[in-house]
Tab-separated table of C-alpha atoms in Angstrom:
chain	number	residue	atom	x	y	z
A	109	UNK	CA	25.670	-46.571	6.153
A	110	UNK	CA	26.920	-48.521	9.125
A	111	UNK	CA	26.792	-45.423	11.198
A	112	UNK	CA	24.466	-42.402	10.557
A	113	UNK	CA	24.658	-39.370	12.941
A	114	UNK	CA	22.721	-36.056	13.213
A	115	UNK	CA	24.696	-34.452	10.266
A	116	UNK	CA	23.999	-37.331	7.984
A	117	UNK	CA	20.071	-37.071	8.797
A	118	UNK	CA	19.990	-33.375	8.529
A	119	UNK	CA	22.058	-33.081	5.082
A	120	UNK	CA	19.652	-35.460	3.490
A	121	UNK	CA	16.617	-33.793	5.137
A	122	UNK	CA	17.604	-30.672	3.406
A	123	UNK	CA	18.551	-32.146	0.061
A	124	UNK	CA	14.792	-33.578	0.117
A	125	UNK	CA	13.626	-30.256	1.454
A	126	UNK	CA	14.964	-28.334	-1.567
A	127	UNK	CA	13.741	-30.487	-4.177
A	128	UNK	CA	9.932	-30.274	-2.497
A	129	UNK	CA	10.033	-33.904	-1.543
A	130	UNK	CA	8.411	-33.017	1.913
A	131	UNK	CA	7.227	-36.654	2.427
A	132	UNK	CA	10.381	-37.802	2.244
A	133	UNK	CA	12.002	-35.165	4.382
A	134	UNK	CA	9.535	-35.692	7.423
A	135	UNK	CA	9.836	-39.147	7.079
A	136	UNK	CA	13.611	-39.077	7.960
A	137	UNK	CA	12.856	-36.239	10.432
A	138	UNK	CA	10.895	-38.873	12.295
A	139	UNK	CA	13.529	-41.251	12.107
A	140	UNK	CA	16.240	-39.099	13.132
A	141	UNK	CA	14.113	-38.801	16.350
A	142	UNK	CA	13.127	-42.517	16.668
A	143	UNK	CA	16.752	-43.531	16.420
A	144	UNK	CA	17.575	-41.573	19.063
A	145	UNK	CA	19.977	-38.999	17.370
A	146	UNK	CA	21.111	-35.648	19.006
A	147	UNK	CA	18.324	-32.776	18.596
A	148	UNK	CA	20.834	-30.048	18.464
A	149	UNK	CA	20.595	-26.578	17.108
A	150	UNK	CA	21.458	-27.974	13.559
A	151	UNK	CA	18.272	-30.185	13.883
A	152	UNK	CA	15.922	-27.694	14.995
A	153	UNK	CA	17.074	-25.014	12.375
A	154	UNK	CA	16.384	-27.482	9.707
A	155	UNK	CA	13.135	-28.207	11.371
A	156	UNK	CA	11.927	-24.914	11.235
A	157	UNK	CA	13.195	-23.991	7.599
A	158	UNK	CA	11.371	-27.493	6.642
A	159	UNK	CA	7.888	-26.322	8.280
A	160	UNK	CA	8.063	-23.096	6.382
A	161	UNK	CA	8.885	-24.791	3.040
A	162	UNK	CA	5.833	-26.901	3.923
A	163	UNK	CA	3.784	-24.145	4.732
A	164	UNK	CA	3.179	-25.957	7.902
A	165	UNK	CA	4.334	-22.748	10.076
A	166	UNK	CA	1.461	-22.976	12.456
A	167	UNK	CA	3.349	-25.865	14.035
A	168	UNK	CA	6.145	-23.649	15.029
A	169	UNK	CA	4.976	-23.237	18.826
A	170	UNK	CA	5.185	-27.208	19.229
A	171	UNK	CA	8.867	-27.042	17.906
A	172	UNK	CA	9.496	-23.793	19.984
A	173	UNK	CA	8.452	-25.763	23.158
A	174	UNK	CA	11.015	-28.728	22.380
A	175	UNK	CA	13.703	-25.954	21.920
A	176	UNK	CA	13.079	-24.382	25.457
A	177	UNK	CA	13.388	-27.578	26.831
A	178	UNK	CA	16.565	-28.587	25.426
A	179	UNK	CA	17.785	-25.012	26.193
A	180	UNK	CA	18.583	-23.963	22.756
A	181	UNK	CA	16.437	-20.822	22.548
A	182	UNK	CA	19.317	-18.584	23.112
A	183	UNK	CA	21.326	-20.017	19.899
A	184	UNK	CA	21.296	-17.371	17.122
A	185	UNK	CA	20.744	-20.065	14.290
A	186	UNK	CA	17.614	-21.297	16.112
A	187	UNK	CA	16.216	-18.110	17.294
A	188	UNK	CA	16.476	-16.461	13.743
A	189	UNK	CA	15.028	-19.355	12.214
A	190	UNK	CA	12.035	-19.228	14.871
A	191	UNK	CA	11.635	-15.613	14.086
A	192	UNK	CA	11.203	-16.562	10.239
A	193	UNK	CA	8.926	-19.218	10.920
A	194	UNK	CA	6.691	-17.119	13.455
A	195	UNK	CA	6.551	-14.209	10.914
A	196	UNK	CA	5.042	-16.372	8.093
A	197	UNK	CA	2.569	-17.447	10.690
A	198	UNK	CA	1.722	-14.111	11.719
A	199	UNK	CA	2.561	-14.486	14.976
A	200	UNK	CA	4.746	-11.430	15.342
A	201	UNK	CA	4.906	-11.380	19.423
A	202	UNK	CA	6.038	-14.880	19.281
A	203	UNK	CA	8.698	-14.072	17.125
A	204	UNK	CA	9.852	-10.889	19.108
A	205	UNK	CA	9.927	-13.231	22.345
A	206	UNK	CA	12.014	-15.551	19.947
A	207	UNK	CA	14.309	-12.701	19.079
A	208	UNK	CA	14.794	-11.069	22.588
A	209	UNK	CA	15.832	-14.806	23.654
A	210	UNK	CA	18.913	-14.854	21.708
A	211	UNK	CA	21.931	-14.225	23.411
A	212	UNK	CA	24.309	-13.033	20.647
A	213	UNK	CA	22.111	-11.380	17.891
A	214	UNK	CA	24.146	-11.474	14.471
A	215	UNK	CA	23.415	-9.487	11.502
A	216	UNK	CA	20.962	-12.007	10.255
A	217	UNK	CA	18.929	-12.047	13.602
A	218	UNK	CA	18.328	-8.434	13.319
A	219	UNK	CA	17.676	-8.485	9.866
A	220	UNK	CA	15.027	-11.237	10.311
A	221	UNK	CA	13.030	-9.228	13.108
A	222	UNK	CA	13.005	-5.933	10.977
A	223	UNK	CA	11.367	-8.038	7.943
A	224	UNK	CA	9.161	-9.953	10.375
A	225	UNK	CA	7.785	-6.328	11.630
A	226	UNK	CA	7.888	-5.075	8.078
A	227	UNK	CA	5.850	-8.194	6.412
A	228	UNK	CA	3.257	-8.032	9.209
A	229	UNK	CA	2.388	-4.444	8.716
A	230	UNK	CA	4.115	-3.531	11.923
A	231	UNK	CA	5.966	-0.640	10.250
A	232	UNK	CA	6.642	1.573	13.469
A	233	UNK	CA	8.279	-1.488	15.315
A	234	UNK	CA	10.317	-2.485	12.181
A	235	UNK	CA	11.755	1.098	12.221
A	236	UNK	CA	12.516	1.122	16.041
A	237	UNK	CA	14.410	-2.494	15.530
A	238	UNK	CA	16.459	-0.902	12.697
A	239	UNK	CA	17.421	2.238	14.626
A	240	UNK	CA	18.725	-0.132	17.151
A	241	UNK	CA	21.068	-1.956	14.798
A	242	UNK	CA	24.671	-1.249	14.436
A	243	UNK	CA	25.531	-2.450	10.788
A	244	UNK	CA	22.763	-2.859	8.895
A	245	UNK	CA	22.656	-4.939	5.602
A	246	UNK	CA	20.905	-4.166	2.262
A	247	UNK	CA	18.388	-6.639	3.298
A	248	UNK	CA	17.730	-4.407	6.704
A	249	UNK	CA	18.027	-1.383	4.739
A	250	UNK	CA	15.418	-2.340	2.117
A	251	UNK	CA	13.038	-3.769	4.824
A	252	UNK	CA	13.315	-0.470	6.920
A	253	UNK	CA	12.476	1.596	3.863
A	254	UNK	CA	9.468	-0.503	3.144
A	255	UNK	CA	8.356	0.499	6.469
A	256	UNK	CA	8.608	4.038	6.152
A	257	UNK	CA	7.083	3.666	2.423
A	258	UNK	CA	3.976	2.125	4.041
A	259	UNK	CA	3.934	4.728	6.921
A	260	UNK	CA	4.486	7.392	4.519
A	261	UNK	CA	7.245	8.644	7.142
A	262	UNK	CA	9.597	10.989	4.772
A	263	UNK	CA	11.843	12.183	7.555
A	264	UNK	CA	12.941	8.728	8.888
A	265	UNK	CA	13.254	7.728	5.181
A	266	UNK	CA	15.475	10.457	4.576
A	267	UNK	CA	17.537	9.555	7.546
A	268	UNK	CA	18.165	6.135	6.541
A	269	UNK	CA	18.883	7.392	2.828
A	270	UNK	CA	21.820	9.592	4.870
A	271	UNK	CA	22.697	6.605	6.791
A	272	UNK	CA	23.349	4.692	3.261
A	273	UNK	CA	25.475	7.241	1.978
A	274	UNK	CA	28.063	6.829	4.769
A	275	UNK	CA	28.419	3.109	3.377
A	276	UNK	CA	29.047	0.942	0.364
A	277	UNK	CA	25.350	0.434	0.154
A	278	UNK	CA	24.820	4.133	-1.327
A	279	UNK	CA	24.833	2.677	-4.964
A	280	UNK	CA	23.609	-0.757	-4.246
A	281	UNK	CA	20.670	-1.829	-6.444
A	282	UNK	CA	18.416	-3.299	-4.032
A	283	UNK	CA	18.674	-0.403	-1.507
A	284	UNK	CA	18.281	1.973	-4.232
A	285	UNK	CA	15.197	0.514	-5.360
A	286	UNK	CA	13.866	0.675	-1.744
A	287	UNK	CA	14.483	4.174	-1.653
A	288	UNK	CA	12.971	5.052	-4.898
A	289	UNK	CA	9.871	3.109	-3.878
A	290	UNK	CA	9.894	4.925	-0.431
A	291	UNK	CA	10.235	8.470	-1.946
A	292	UNK	CA	7.493	7.814	-4.368
A	293	UNK	CA	5.187	6.733	-1.511
A	294	UNK	CA	6.043	9.511	0.667
A	295	UNK	CA	4.782	11.984	-1.884
A	296	UNK	CA	8.881	13.213	-3.225
A	297	UNK	CA	8.835	12.068	-6.378
A	298	UNK	CA	11.529	14.449	-7.532
A	299	UNK	CA	13.910	12.500	-5.080
A	300	UNK	CA	12.669	9.162	-6.163
A	301	UNK	CA	13.950	10.454	-9.686
A	302	UNK	CA	17.252	11.571	-8.267
A	303	UNK	CA	17.934	8.356	-6.812
A	304	UNK	CA	17.177	6.340	-9.857
A	305	UNK	CA	19.450	8.740	-12.083
A	306	UNK	CA	22.249	7.864	-9.359
A	307	UNK	CA	22.258	4.299	-9.658
A	308	UNK	CA	24.920	2.571	-11.283
A	309	UNK	CA	22.683	-0.066	-12.536
A	310	UNK	CA	18.977	0.038	-13.232
A	311	UNK	CA	17.558	-3.278	-12.942
A	312	UNK	CA	13.780	-4.168	-13.889
A	313	UNK	CA	12.784	-3.169	-10.325
A	314	UNK	CA	14.115	-0.140	-10.611
A	315	UNK	CA	12.367	0.808	-13.899
A	316	UNK	CA	8.988	-0.383	-12.320
A	317	UNK	CA	9.131	1.455	-9.333
A	318	UNK	CA	10.026	4.522	-11.278
A	319	UNK	CA	7.184	4.144	-13.742
A	320	UNK	CA	4.714	3.203	-10.777
A	321	UNK	CA	5.903	6.147	-8.973
A	322	UNK	CA	5.134	8.565	-11.649
A	323	UNK	CA	1.744	7.025	-12.043
A	324	UNK	CA	1.005	7.094	-8.455
A	325	UNK	CA	1.545	10.923	-8.675
A	326	UNK	CA	-0.680	11.317	-11.721
A	327	UNK	CA	2.381	12.086	-13.859
A	328	UNK	CA	1.681	9.724	-16.724
A	329	UNK	CA	3.353	11.376	-19.413
A	330	UNK	CA	6.519	11.152	-17.039
A	331	UNK	CA	5.751	7.715	-16.748
A	332	UNK	CA	5.527	6.853	-20.250
A	333	UNK	CA	8.839	8.590	-20.987
A	334	UNK	CA	10.630	6.232	-18.376
A	335	UNK	CA	8.969	3.522	-20.268
A	336	UNK	CA	10.560	4.523	-23.508
A	337	UNK	CA	14.036	4.987	-22.053
A	338	UNK	CA	13.449	1.382	-20.555
A	339	UNK	CA	12.804	0.055	-24.109
A	340	UNK	CA	16.399	1.563	-25.200
A	341	UNK	CA	18.188	-0.685	-22.613
A	342	UNK	CA	18.730	-4.166	-22.511
A	343	UNK	CA	16.128	-4.629	-19.486
A	344	UNK	CA	12.887	-6.514	-20.689
A	345	UNK	CA	9.784	-5.208	-19.709
A	346	UNK	CA	7.840	-7.809	-17.516
A	347	UNK	CA	4.130	-8.082	-16.155
A	348	UNK	CA	4.711	-5.450	-13.439
A	349	UNK	CA	6.035	-2.803	-16.130
A	350	UNK	CA	2.882	-3.124	-17.900
A	351	UNK	CA	0.767	-2.644	-14.642
A	352	UNK	CA	2.433	0.631	-14.208
A	353	UNK	CA	2.214	1.675	-17.894
A	354	UNK	CA	-1.366	1.045	-18.279
A	355	UNK	CA	-2.228	2.653	-14.531
A	356	UNK	CA	-0.447	5.581	-15.950
A	357	UNK	CA	-2.948	5.686	-18.789
A	358	UNK	CA	-5.789	5.215	-16.560
A	359	UNK	CA	-4.704	8.028	-14.186
A	360	UNK	CA	-4.279	10.250	-17.060
A	361	UNK	CA	-7.307	9.297	-19.213
A	362	UNK	CA	-4.904	8.585	-22.307
A	363	UNK	CA	-7.201	5.954	-23.995
A	364	UNK	CA	-5.514	5.608	-27.303
A	365	UNK	CA	-2.104	5.158	-25.928
A	366	UNK	CA	-3.390	2.691	-23.141
A	367	UNK	CA	-5.364	0.713	-25.882
A	368	UNK	CA	-1.968	0.523	-27.839
A	369	UNK	CA	0.480	-0.428	-24.748
A	370	UNK	CA	-2.084	-3.418	-23.922
A	371	UNK	CA	-2.014	-4.707	-27.522
A	372	UNK	CA	1.889	-4.208	-27.686
A	373	UNK	CA	2.099	-6.053	-24.259
A	374	UNK	CA	0.603	-9.082	-26.244
A	375	UNK	CA	1.926	-9.082	-29.717
A	376	UNK	CA	5.335	-7.283	-29.237
A	377	UNK	CA	6.480	-8.502	-25.801
A	378	UNK	CA	4.728	-11.760	-25.539
A	379	UNK	CA	2.956	-11.101	-22.144
A	380	UNK	CA	-0.359	-12.604	-21.270
A	381	UNK	CA	-2.268	-9.833	-19.568
A	382	UNK	CA	-3.292	-10.850	-16.093
A	383	UNK	CA	-6.200	-9.860	-13.904
A	384	UNK	CA	-4.419	-6.475	-13.041
A	385	UNK	CA	-3.984	-5.358	-16.755
A	386	UNK	CA	-7.536	-5.993	-17.532
A	387	UNK	CA	-8.379	-4.007	-14.370
A	388	UNK	CA	-6.579	-0.965	-15.638
A	389	UNK	CA	-8.147	-1.169	-19.296
A	390	UNK	CA	-11.604	-1.332	-17.364
A	391	UNK	CA	-10.899	1.619	-15.178
A	392	UNK	CA	-9.531	3.485	-18.069
A	393	UNK	CA	-12.511	2.889	-20.168
A	394	UNK	CA	-15.106	3.045	-17.326
A	395	UNK	CA	-13.802	6.726	-15.992
A	396	UNK	CA	-13.820	8.170	-19.566
A	397	UNK	CA	-17.321	7.281	-19.652
A	398	UNK	CA	-17.164	4.066	-21.819
A	399	UNK	CA	-19.173	2.027	-19.534
A	400	UNK	CA	-20.628	-0.334	-21.918
A	401	UNK	CA	-17.286	-0.887	-23.505
A	402	UNK	CA	-15.730	-1.879	-20.327
A	403	UNK	CA	-18.382	-4.044	-19.414
A	404	UNK	CA	-17.674	-5.969	-22.775
A	405	UNK	CA	-13.774	-6.098	-21.851
A	406	UNK	CA	-14.842	-7.727	-18.384
A	407	UNK	CA	-17.326	-10.155	-20.305
A	408	UNK	CA	-14.301	-11.194	-22.913
A	409	UNK	CA	-11.925	-11.651	-20.296
A	410	UNK	CA	-10.161	-15.477	-20.576
A	411	UNK	CA	-10.549	-16.042	-17.067
A	412	UNK	CA	-13.215	-15.561	-14.511
A	413	UNK	CA	-13.382	-11.862	-13.791
A	414	UNK	CA	-12.098	-10.738	-10.735
A	415	UNK	CA	-13.605	-8.607	-7.853
A	416	UNK	CA	-10.840	-6.039	-9.136
A	417	UNK	CA	-12.111	-5.823	-12.144
A	418	UNK	CA	-15.873	-5.492	-11.219
A	419	UNK	CA	-14.760	-2.985	-8.542
A	420	UNK	CA	-13.169	-0.762	-10.929
A	421	UNK	CA	-16.343	-0.724	-13.103
A	422	UNK	CA	-18.265	-0.029	-10.159
A	423	UNK	CA	-16.182	2.982	-9.069
A	424	UNK	CA	-16.572	4.153	-12.694
A	425	UNK	CA	-20.478	3.656	-12.334
A	426	UNK	CA	-20.774	5.734	-9.155
A	427	UNK	CA	-18.815	8.725	-11.003
A	428	UNK	CA	-21.037	8.506	-13.976
A	429	UNK	CA	-24.285	7.947	-12.016
A	430	UNK	CA	-25.138	4.533	-13.919
A	431	UNK	CA	-27.345	3.044	-11.610
A	432	UNK	CA	-28.015	0.048	-14.032
A	433	UNK	CA	-24.564	-1.057	-14.783
A	434	UNK	CA	-23.456	-0.112	-11.201
A	435	UNK	CA	-26.325	-2.718	-9.826
A	436	UNK	CA	-24.784	-5.309	-12.151
A	437	UNK	CA	-21.354	-5.086	-11.029
A	438	UNK	CA	-22.384	-4.987	-7.054
A	439	UNK	CA	-24.295	-8.115	-7.684
A	440	UNK	CA	-20.910	-9.944	-9.276
A	441	UNK	CA	-18.854	-8.764	-6.338
A	442	UNK	CA	-21.496	-9.705	-3.797
A	443	UNK	CA	-21.898	-13.416	-5.233
A	444	UNK	CA	-18.189	-13.684	-5.332
A	445	UNK	CA	-17.950	-12.239	-1.614
A	446	UNK	CA	-21.055	-11.220	0.157
A	447	UNK	CA	-19.243	-9.694	2.822
A	448	UNK	CA	-17.695	-6.933	0.782
A	449	UNK	CA	-17.943	-3.779	2.746
A	450	UNK	CA	-16.506	-1.542	0.119
A	451	UNK	CA	-19.082	-2.657	-2.594
A	452	UNK	CA	-21.960	-1.940	-0.083
A	453	UNK	CA	-20.463	1.532	0.559
A	454	UNK	CA	-20.035	2.400	-3.581
A	455	UNK	CA	-23.658	1.235	-4.044
A	456	UNK	CA	-24.731	3.382	-1.161
A	457	UNK	CA	-23.159	6.265	-2.781
A	458	UNK	CA	-24.115	5.572	-6.183
A	459	UNK	CA	-27.863	5.520	-4.899
A	460	UNK	CA	-27.098	8.862	-2.708
A	461	UNK	CA	-25.672	10.925	-5.605
A	462	UNK	CA	-28.824	9.745	-7.447
A	463	UNK	CA	-30.907	10.887	-4.793
A	464	UNK	CA	-32.649	7.533	-4.407
A	465	UNK	CA	-32.476	7.604	-0.549
A	466	UNK	CA	-34.878	4.720	-0.299
A	467	UNK	CA	-32.098	2.558	-1.970
A	468	UNK	CA	-29.528	4.072	0.063
A	469	UNK	CA	-31.687	3.046	3.324
A	470	UNK	CA	-31.877	-0.753	2.247
A	471	UNK	CA	-28.178	-0.841	1.716
A	472	UNK	CA	-27.397	0.357	5.031
A	473	UNK	CA	-29.882	-2.080	6.574
A	474	UNK	CA	-28.189	-4.614	4.783
A	475	UNK	CA	-24.852	-3.830	6.000
A	476	UNK	CA	-26.461	-3.673	9.530
A	477	UNK	CA	-27.856	-7.117	9.076
A	478	UNK	CA	-24.509	-8.517	7.690
A	479	UNK	CA	-22.508	-6.634	10.505
A	480	UNK	CA	-20.438	-4.228	8.347
A	481	UNK	CA	-19.503	-1.176	9.113
A	482	UNK	CA	-18.381	1.953	6.568
A	483	UNK	CA	-14.761	2.739	7.176
A	484	UNK	CA	-14.627	6.009	8.742
A	485	UNK	CA	-12.649	9.050	7.000
A	486	UNK	CA	-9.142	9.432	8.541
A	487	UNK	CA	-6.624	11.840	7.579
A	488	UNK	CA	-3.106	12.079	9.348
A	489	UNK	CA	-0.114	14.483	9.482
A	490	UNK	CA	3.419	14.160	10.730
A	491	UNK	CA	4.790	17.197	12.826
A	492	UNK	CA	8.037	17.132	14.459
A	493	UNK	CA	8.132	13.010	14.817
A	494	UNK	CA	4.539	12.749	16.090
A	495	UNK	CA	1.967	11.565	13.709
A	496	UNK	CA	-1.543	13.277	14.309
A	497	UNK	CA	-4.480	11.816	13.485
A	498	UNK	CA	-8.298	13.363	12.370
A	499	UNK	CA	-11.685	11.941	11.669
A	500	UNK	CA	-14.603	14.100	10.354
A	501	UNK	CA	-15.816	16.815	12.817
A	502	UNK	CA	-13.119	15.756	15.084
A	503	UNK	CA	-12.793	17.569	18.420
A	504	UNK	CA	-10.468	15.467	20.179
A	505	UNK	CA	-7.083	17.415	19.150
A	506	UNK	CA	-5.502	19.678	22.012
A	507	UNK	CA	-5.209	22.410	19.463
A	508	UNK	CA	-9.060	21.957	18.353
A	509	UNK	CA	-9.756	25.928	19.029
A	510	UNK	CA	-6.847	26.923	16.973
A	511	UNK	CA	-7.380	24.386	14.067
A	512	UNK	CA	-11.369	25.255	13.922
A	513	UNK	CA	-10.165	29.133	14.071
A	514	UNK	CA	-7.738	28.059	11.091
A	515	UNK	CA	-10.911	26.593	9.133
A	516	UNK	CA	-13.114	29.643	9.752
A	517	UNK	CA	-10.356	32.077	8.018
A	518	UNK	CA	-9.909	29.549	5.165
A	519	UNK	CA	-13.491	29.494	4.657
A	520	UNK	CA	-13.697	33.263	4.541
A	521	UNK	CA	-10.767	33.450	2.020
A	522	UNK	CA	-11.928	31.062	-0.206
A	523	UNK	CA	-15.260	32.490	-0.620
A	524	UNK	CA	-13.588	35.802	-1.328
A	525	UNK	CA	-11.970	33.913	-3.904
A	526	UNK	CA	-15.376	32.735	-5.404
A	527	UNK	CA	-15.242	29.412	-3.686
A	528	UNK	CA	-18.763	27.701	-4.036
A	529	UNK	CA	-19.320	24.594	-1.942
A	530	UNK	CA	-20.044	21.593	-3.754
A	531	UNK	CA	-23.183	20.232	-2.137
A	532	UNK	CA	-23.298	16.824	-4.293
A	533	UNK	CA	-20.245	15.787	-2.540
A	534	UNK	CA	-22.147	15.457	0.844
A	535	UNK	CA	-23.904	12.096	0.378
A	536	UNK	CA	-26.533	12.630	3.096
A	537	UNK	CA	-30.331	13.598	2.983
A	538	UNK	CA	-29.718	16.626	5.108
A	539	UNK	CA	-30.274	20.530	4.381
A	540	UNK	CA	-28.070	22.732	2.473
A	541	UNK	CA	-26.435	24.591	5.129
A	542	UNK	CA	-25.956	21.437	7.219
A	543	UNK	CA	-23.895	19.995	3.902
A	544	UNK	CA	-21.762	23.062	3.886
A	545	UNK	CA	-20.849	22.838	7.408
A	546	UNK	CA	-20.311	19.402	6.970
A	547	UNK	CA	-17.832	19.792	4.216
A	548	UNK	CA	-15.743	22.200	5.953
A	549	UNK	CA	-15.106	19.442	8.957
A	550	UNK	CA	-13.728	16.658	6.776
A	551	UNK	CA	-10.544	15.028	8.197
A	552	UNK	CA	-8.134	16.447	5.563
A	553	UNK	CA	-9.177	19.775	5.910
A	554	UNK	CA	-8.811	19.313	9.613
A	555	UNK	CA	-5.486	18.165	9.048
A	556	UNK	CA	-4.491	20.969	6.604
A	557	UNK	CA	-5.451	23.489	8.995
A	558	UNK	CA	-2.972	21.714	11.741
A	559	UNK	CA	-0.257	21.817	9.201
A	560	UNK	CA	-0.849	25.497	8.518
A	561	UNK	CA	-0.787	26.314	12.350
A	562	UNK	CA	2.082	24.273	13.308
A	563	UNK	CA	4.886	24.923	10.210
A	564	UNK	CA	6.068	28.032	9.273
A	565	UNK	CA	5.117	29.705	5.948
A	566	UNK	CA	7.223	29.337	3.039
A	567	UNK	CA	8.633	25.791	4.640
A	568	UNK	CA	8.423	22.362	3.328
A	569	UNK	CA	5.121	21.035	1.504
A	570	UNK	CA	2.320	20.127	3.812
A	571	UNK	CA	1.965	16.169	3.548
A	572	UNK	CA	-1.502	14.762	4.438
A	573	UNK	CA	-2.420	11.144	4.208
A	574	UNK	CA	-6.179	9.692	3.829
A	575	UNK	CA	-7.392	6.369	4.004
A	576	UNK	CA	-10.341	7.088	1.691
A	577	UNK	CA	-10.618	9.028	-1.963
A	578	UNK	CA	-10.467	12.767	-1.573
A	579	UNK	CA	-14.139	14.441	-2.547
A	580	UNK	CA	-14.489	16.666	-5.414
A	581	UNK	CA	-15.517	19.626	-2.727
A	582	UNK	CA	-12.222	19.096	-0.705
A	583	UNK	CA	-10.015	18.721	-4.066
A	584	UNK	CA	-11.252	22.147	-5.341
A	585	UNK	CA	-10.548	23.951	-1.843
A	586	UNK	CA	-7.210	22.584	-1.415
A	587	UNK	CA	-6.275	24.158	-4.784
A	588	UNK	CA	-7.794	27.265	-3.606
A	589	UNK	CA	-5.930	27.320	-0.336
A	590	UNK	CA	-2.535	26.353	-2.037
A	591	UNK	CA	-2.878	29.655	-3.703
A	592	UNK	CA	-4.152	31.804	-1.087
A	593	UNK	CA	-1.482	30.773	1.721
A	594	UNK	CA	1.062	30.251	-0.971
A	595	UNK	CA	2.263	26.575	0.230
A	596	UNK	CA	2.567	23.334	-1.591
A	597	UNK	CA	0.152	20.867	-0.318
A	598	UNK	CA	0.358	17.222	-1.110
A	599	UNK	CA	-2.628	14.759	-0.280
A	600	UNK	CA	-2.298	11.044	-0.808
A	601	UNK	CA	-5.614	9.279	-0.704
A	602	UNK	CA	-6.413	5.634	-1.328
A	603	UNK	CA	-5.867	5.714	-5.073
A	604	UNK	CA	-3.090	8.358	-5.714
A	605	UNK	CA	-1.010	11.594	-4.961
A	606	UNK	CA	-2.442	15.058	-5.288
A	607	UNK	CA	0.389	17.882	-5.617
A	608	UNK	CA	-1.646	21.054	-4.917
A	609	UNK	CA	0.638	24.231	-6.098
A	610	UNK	CA	-0.529	27.818	-6.865
A	611	UNK	CA	-4.039	26.757	-7.376
A	612	UNK	CA	-3.511	23.640	-9.457
A	613	UNK	CA	-3.562	20.225	-8.669
A	614	UNK	CA	-0.899	17.436	-10.594
A	615	UNK	CA	-3.872	15.262	-11.660
A	616	UNK	CA	-5.374	18.049	-13.909
A	617	UNK	CA	-8.580	17.391	-12.183
A	618	UNK	CA	-8.849	13.996	-13.545
A	619	UNK	CA	-8.914	11.428	-10.555
């Protein structure tokens, strides 16, 4: 070309970037600068997209500096590209400053900021930005719903659902899939199914979300029914579908069905199992007590066993008190990741369950030497838009007197129903009476007591989130309390949901 301008350069830079020829793209960008071409918003937007594509987003601040020097930071295209680039780097505060600097924000800008917060686990901030928008898009709706799902914030998620019903996004598949995921993760699986049934078109994401949702709620039979329905459509199952199916089998202890689906995935659907599929099978075998078979499966994997598989087997060893295989699992995990906190905790719990207190002390000393801390048990519950957090034996809540009074009443009522504390659930070397008191101040019981105090009887279910696995004694108590107070109680722990209703749990006491 006898004459090249900025558009000539940028068009070719974009072409190279889209073809993943980043070396040529960078070379052209350097030539553009050397030849004195104008550095306008078009150039900077392309440069930022190139950094993201090359996974060099950490260079964003230096580009941002040049943008500010030339006064382009208020441009919507440049500002949105900065938000995206900072988001990839995890620099959320920088992204927000770039967003705030945009003079005329468009839908793409707003959506980019909502997605940035959601993708970086800043879910409250994501929802707040969404609330400030005037005309959300399908991407904005799905990002905001993702934030609600991660927070288990049912009320805001329901409000967003109401907003979609006033727009053309009511039957949109992308938004519908996000709604299914949100309702499932917020403990309202019936609403998830209603959304699923109301979609005009269910794609593979819709089917996978519904199958995984039922699995997460311990409703393995329903998950497998949905999978059977899926096979009657023209939507083909993929790897994620079978992760949901095998999870449903492992959560329900359905060994023969799990083995059949594992074989069918390979022979009938041509899908090669990945680490998630093998880990589901390891947990399915291990949870049922087939620890030797689970270990054999790990050794027969066609690739190097992952942390996920070894952790699944270690968790099963803790349940079945198999110290020897448990030690072997821990050895393999710590060879891969010596700083793995959860493995130290599981190993300590396994020794404690078998009353090997000297071994427990050794593991705890090792954790101290490595600077590792056990994650404290934490439960939380939402009431009138405010989230209330509780730790074990928490005395910091303003309503602590009423909470502990409610716990005393519940203790008395459960004992009248022949409740007997499971002292084995306390993995500490203390006296029996201390163990009983310790059980009654677990974080989920404090959250439940608060929920019973603050919500009227006969109202909606009490929903509690817990960051760790619910213990056997709390599980037994929750069943009794649901019968005593005639309230549905939904607890989401680190693995799944438990729906307690009239003395029974949806998991069938298998978790």
